[in-house]
C-alpha positions as CSV (number, residue, x, y, z in Angstrom):
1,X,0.0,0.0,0.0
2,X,1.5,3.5,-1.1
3,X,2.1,6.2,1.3
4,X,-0.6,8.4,-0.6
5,X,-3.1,5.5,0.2
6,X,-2.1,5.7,4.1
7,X,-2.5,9.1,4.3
8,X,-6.3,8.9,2.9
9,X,-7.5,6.0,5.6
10,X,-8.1,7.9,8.4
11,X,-11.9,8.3,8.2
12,X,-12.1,4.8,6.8
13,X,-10.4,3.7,10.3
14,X,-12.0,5.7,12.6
15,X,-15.4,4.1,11.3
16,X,-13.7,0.5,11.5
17,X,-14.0,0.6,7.8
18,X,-10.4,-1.3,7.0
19,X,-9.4,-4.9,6.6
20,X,-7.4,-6.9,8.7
21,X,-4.5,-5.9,6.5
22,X,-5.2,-2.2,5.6
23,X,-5.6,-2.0,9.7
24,X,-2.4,-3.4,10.6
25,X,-0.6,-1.2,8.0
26,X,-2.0,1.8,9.0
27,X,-1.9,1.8,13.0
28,X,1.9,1.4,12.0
29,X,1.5,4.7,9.9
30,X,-0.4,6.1,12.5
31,X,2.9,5.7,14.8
32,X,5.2,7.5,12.2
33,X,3.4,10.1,11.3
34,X,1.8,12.8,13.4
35,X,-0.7,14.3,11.5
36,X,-2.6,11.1,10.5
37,X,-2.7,10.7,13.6
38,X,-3.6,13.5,15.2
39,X,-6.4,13.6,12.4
40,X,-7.3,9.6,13.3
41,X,-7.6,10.4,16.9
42,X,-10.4,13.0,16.0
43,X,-12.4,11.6,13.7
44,X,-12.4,8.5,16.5
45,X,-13.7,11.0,19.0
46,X,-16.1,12.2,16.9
47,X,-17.5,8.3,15.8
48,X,-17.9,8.0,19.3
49,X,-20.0,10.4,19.9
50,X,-22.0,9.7,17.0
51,X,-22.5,6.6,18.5
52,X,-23.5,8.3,22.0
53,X,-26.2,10.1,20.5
54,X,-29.9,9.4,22.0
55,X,-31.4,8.8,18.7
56,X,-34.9,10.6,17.9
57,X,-37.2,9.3,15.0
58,X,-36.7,12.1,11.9
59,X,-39.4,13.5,10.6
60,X,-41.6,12.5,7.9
61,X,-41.1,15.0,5.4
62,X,-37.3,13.7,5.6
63,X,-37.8,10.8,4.1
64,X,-39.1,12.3,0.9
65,X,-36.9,14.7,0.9
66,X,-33.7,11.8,0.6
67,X,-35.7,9.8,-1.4
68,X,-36.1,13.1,-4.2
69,X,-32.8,14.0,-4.3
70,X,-32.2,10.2,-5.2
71,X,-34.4,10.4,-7.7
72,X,-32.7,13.4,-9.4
73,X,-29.1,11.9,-8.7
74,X,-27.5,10.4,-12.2
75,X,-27.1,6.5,-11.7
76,X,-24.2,4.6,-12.9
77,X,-24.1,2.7,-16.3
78,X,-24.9,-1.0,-15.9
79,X,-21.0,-2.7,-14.9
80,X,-19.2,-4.5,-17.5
81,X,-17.4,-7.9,-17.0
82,X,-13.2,-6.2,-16.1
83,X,-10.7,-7.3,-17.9
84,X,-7.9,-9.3,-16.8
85,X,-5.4,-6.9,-17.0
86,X,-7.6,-4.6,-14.8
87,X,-8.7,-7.0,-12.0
88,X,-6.8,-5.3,-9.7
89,X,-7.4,-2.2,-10.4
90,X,-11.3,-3.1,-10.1
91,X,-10.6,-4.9,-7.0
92,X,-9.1,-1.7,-5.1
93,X,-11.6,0.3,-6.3
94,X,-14.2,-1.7,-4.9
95,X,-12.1,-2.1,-1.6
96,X,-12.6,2.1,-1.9
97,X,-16.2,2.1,-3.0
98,X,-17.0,-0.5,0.2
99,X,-15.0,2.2,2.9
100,X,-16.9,5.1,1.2
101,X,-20.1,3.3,1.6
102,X,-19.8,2.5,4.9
103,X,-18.5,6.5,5.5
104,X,-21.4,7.8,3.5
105,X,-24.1,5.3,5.6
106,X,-22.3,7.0,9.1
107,X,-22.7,10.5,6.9
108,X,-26.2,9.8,7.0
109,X,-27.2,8.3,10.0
110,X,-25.5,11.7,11.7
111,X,-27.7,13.8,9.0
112,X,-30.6,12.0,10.1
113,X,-30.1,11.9,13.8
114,X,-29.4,15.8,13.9
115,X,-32.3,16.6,11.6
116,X,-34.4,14.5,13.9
117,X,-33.4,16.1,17.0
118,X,-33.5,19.8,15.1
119,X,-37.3,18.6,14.5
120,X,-38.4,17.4,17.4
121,X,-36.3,20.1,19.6
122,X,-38.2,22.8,17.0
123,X,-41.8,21.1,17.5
124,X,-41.5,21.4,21.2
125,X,-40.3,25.2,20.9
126,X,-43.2,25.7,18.5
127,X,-45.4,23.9,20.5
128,X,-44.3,25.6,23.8
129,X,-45.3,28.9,21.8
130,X,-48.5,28.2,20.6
131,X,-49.6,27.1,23.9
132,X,-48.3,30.4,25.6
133,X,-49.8,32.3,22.1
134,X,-53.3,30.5,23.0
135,X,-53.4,31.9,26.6
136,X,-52.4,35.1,26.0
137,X,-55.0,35.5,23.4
138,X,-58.0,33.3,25.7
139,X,-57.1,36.3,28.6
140,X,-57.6,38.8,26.1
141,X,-60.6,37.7,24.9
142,X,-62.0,36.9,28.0
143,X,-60.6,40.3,29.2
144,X,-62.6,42.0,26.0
145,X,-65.6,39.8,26.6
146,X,-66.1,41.2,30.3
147,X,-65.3,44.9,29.3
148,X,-67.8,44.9,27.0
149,X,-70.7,43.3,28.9
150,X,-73.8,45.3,29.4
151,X,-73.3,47.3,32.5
152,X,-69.9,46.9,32.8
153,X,-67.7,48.9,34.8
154,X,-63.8,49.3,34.9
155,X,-61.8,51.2,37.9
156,X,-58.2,51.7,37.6
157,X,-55.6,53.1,40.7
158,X,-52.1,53.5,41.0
159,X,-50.0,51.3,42.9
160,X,-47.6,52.6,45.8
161,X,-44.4,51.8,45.0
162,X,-45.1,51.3,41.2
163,X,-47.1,49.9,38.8
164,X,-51.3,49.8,38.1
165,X,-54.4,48.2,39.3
166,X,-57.6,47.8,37.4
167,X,-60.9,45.6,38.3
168,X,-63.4,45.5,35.8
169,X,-66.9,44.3,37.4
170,X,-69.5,42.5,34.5
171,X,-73.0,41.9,36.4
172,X,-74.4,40.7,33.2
173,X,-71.9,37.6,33.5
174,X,-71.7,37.8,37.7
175,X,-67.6,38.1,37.1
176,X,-64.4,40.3,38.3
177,X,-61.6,40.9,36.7
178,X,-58.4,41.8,38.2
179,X,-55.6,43.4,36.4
180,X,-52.0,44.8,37.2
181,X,-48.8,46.0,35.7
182,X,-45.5,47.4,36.1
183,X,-45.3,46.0,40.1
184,X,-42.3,46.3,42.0
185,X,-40.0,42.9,41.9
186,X,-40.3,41.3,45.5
187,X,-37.8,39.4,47.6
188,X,-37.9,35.7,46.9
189,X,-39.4,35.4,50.7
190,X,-42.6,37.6,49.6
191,X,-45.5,37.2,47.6
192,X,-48.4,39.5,46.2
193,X,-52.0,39.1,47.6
194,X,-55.4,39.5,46.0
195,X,-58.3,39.9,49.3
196,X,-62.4,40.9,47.6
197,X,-63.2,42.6,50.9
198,X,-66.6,42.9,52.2
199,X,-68.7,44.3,55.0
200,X,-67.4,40.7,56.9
201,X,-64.0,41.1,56.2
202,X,-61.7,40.2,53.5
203,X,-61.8,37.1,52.0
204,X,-58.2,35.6,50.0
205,X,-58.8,35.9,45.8
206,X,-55.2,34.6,45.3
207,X,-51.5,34.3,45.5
208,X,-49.8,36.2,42.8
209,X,-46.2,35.9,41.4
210,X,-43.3,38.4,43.0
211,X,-43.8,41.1,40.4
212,X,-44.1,42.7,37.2
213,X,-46.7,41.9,35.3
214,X,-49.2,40.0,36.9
215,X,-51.4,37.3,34.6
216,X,-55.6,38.5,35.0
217,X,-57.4,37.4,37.3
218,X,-60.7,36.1,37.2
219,X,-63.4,35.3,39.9
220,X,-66.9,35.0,40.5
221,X,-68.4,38.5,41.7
222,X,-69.6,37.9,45.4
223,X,-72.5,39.6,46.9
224,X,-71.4,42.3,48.9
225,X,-68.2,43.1,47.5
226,X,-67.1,46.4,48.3
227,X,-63.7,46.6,46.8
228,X,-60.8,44.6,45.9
229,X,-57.0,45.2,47.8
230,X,-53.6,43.8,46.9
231,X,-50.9,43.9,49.6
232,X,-47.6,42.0,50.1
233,X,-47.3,38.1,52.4
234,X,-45.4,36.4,53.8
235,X,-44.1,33.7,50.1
236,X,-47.4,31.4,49.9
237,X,-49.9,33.9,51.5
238,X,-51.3,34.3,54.4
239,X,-54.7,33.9,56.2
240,X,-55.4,37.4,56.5
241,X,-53.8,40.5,55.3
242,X,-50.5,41.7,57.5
243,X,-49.6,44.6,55.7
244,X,-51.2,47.7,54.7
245,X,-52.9,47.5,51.1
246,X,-51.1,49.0,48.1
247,X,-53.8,49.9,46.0
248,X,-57.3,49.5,46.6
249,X,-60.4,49.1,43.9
250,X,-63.3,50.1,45.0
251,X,-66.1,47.8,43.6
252,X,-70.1,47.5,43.6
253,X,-71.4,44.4,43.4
């Protein structure tokens, strides 16, 4: 085997690719020269990898695609009986046509894998982002829905510290919305609270998240409900409000 030849078996080794033979002779290239094997030692890593890799079924649509670009790819005229004088030239070459089949089939397998995982890694994004684009517009609509009820009412109040409050009270569907926006970030040990207070006291609507915007807030409309108060807990809530009310909405129900 020629020098050239060892130089160009490094991929063919790293996928196990080589004869007995072709093996031997090139692991005692490999020793002599430092480039091969610096090159042989990376494309080992890499097959190794390749072979570490949590395989995910591709999708459909790839399939098709493979099978369409085979279609359009020029075939080979039928093979004609070789010559004597060139059996061993037709006997490398198929020794070469076997090693770049079996590199093409690894090729492959690592196009498929990654085009697999790209699909199903992009299907949960997209997925992720429809659900999130279906509940942002279900609170709007429910939020337009209640603001234009008959005899619907909407009260708005700043927030000390920062941000807005707004309650929106529909009789027409018995329901009160709560709304608020650009809140103060709290500690991690505190948590915003939502009381509907009423001649008997307030009564807990809800544990909200630590600040910002806050997502709406929904309930049934309670007889007697005078107003609506957020104030800051202890993280989880509490039984009763501890601290004086940042804003409060009054209401009419």
């Amino acid at each position: 085997m020629s020098l050239i030849e060892l130089h160009q078996l490094s991929g063919a080794w790293a996928m196990n690719a080589l004869d007995d033979n072709e093996n031997k002779a090139f692991e005692q290239h490999l020793r002599e020269c430092e480039s091969c094997a610096a090159e042989a030692a990376e494309l080992r890593e890499t097959a190794a990898r390749l072979g570490a890799v949590t395989e995910h079924a591709p999708p459909p649509a790839l399939r098709a695609r493979v099978l369409a670009v085979a279609a359009q790819t020029r075939q080979l005229p039928p093979a004609t009986p070789p010559s004597e004088t060139r059996a061993s030239a037709v006997l490398a070459e198929r020794r070469w046509l076997k090693r770049l089949g079996v590199l093409a089939a690894a090729a492959s397998v690592l196009a498929a894998v990654a085009l697999g995982t790209q699909a199903v890694r992009s299907n949960n994004e997209l997925s992720r982002e429809v659900d999130a684009l279906r509940q942002v517009t279900a609170e709007y609509n429910q939020l337009a829905a209640l603001m234009s009820s008959p005899g619907a009412t909407t009260v708005s109040r700043s927030v000390e510290h920062g941000g807005t409050g707004m309650a929106v009270y529909a009789p027409s569907q018995n329901k009160v919305l709560f709304l608020a926006g650009g809140l103060p970030q709290l500690p991690a040990d505190r948590s915003y609270q939502l009381w509907v207070v009423a001649a008997d006291g307030p009564q807990s609507a809800g544990v909200l998240p630590t600040g910002g915007k806050l997502p709406p807030m929904v309930m049934e409309a309670l007889a007697g409900t005078e107003k609506l108060a957020l104030t800051v807990e202890p993280r989880g809530g509490s039984k009763g409000p501890t601290t004086a009310p940042l804003v409060v909405l009054p209401l009419a129900v």
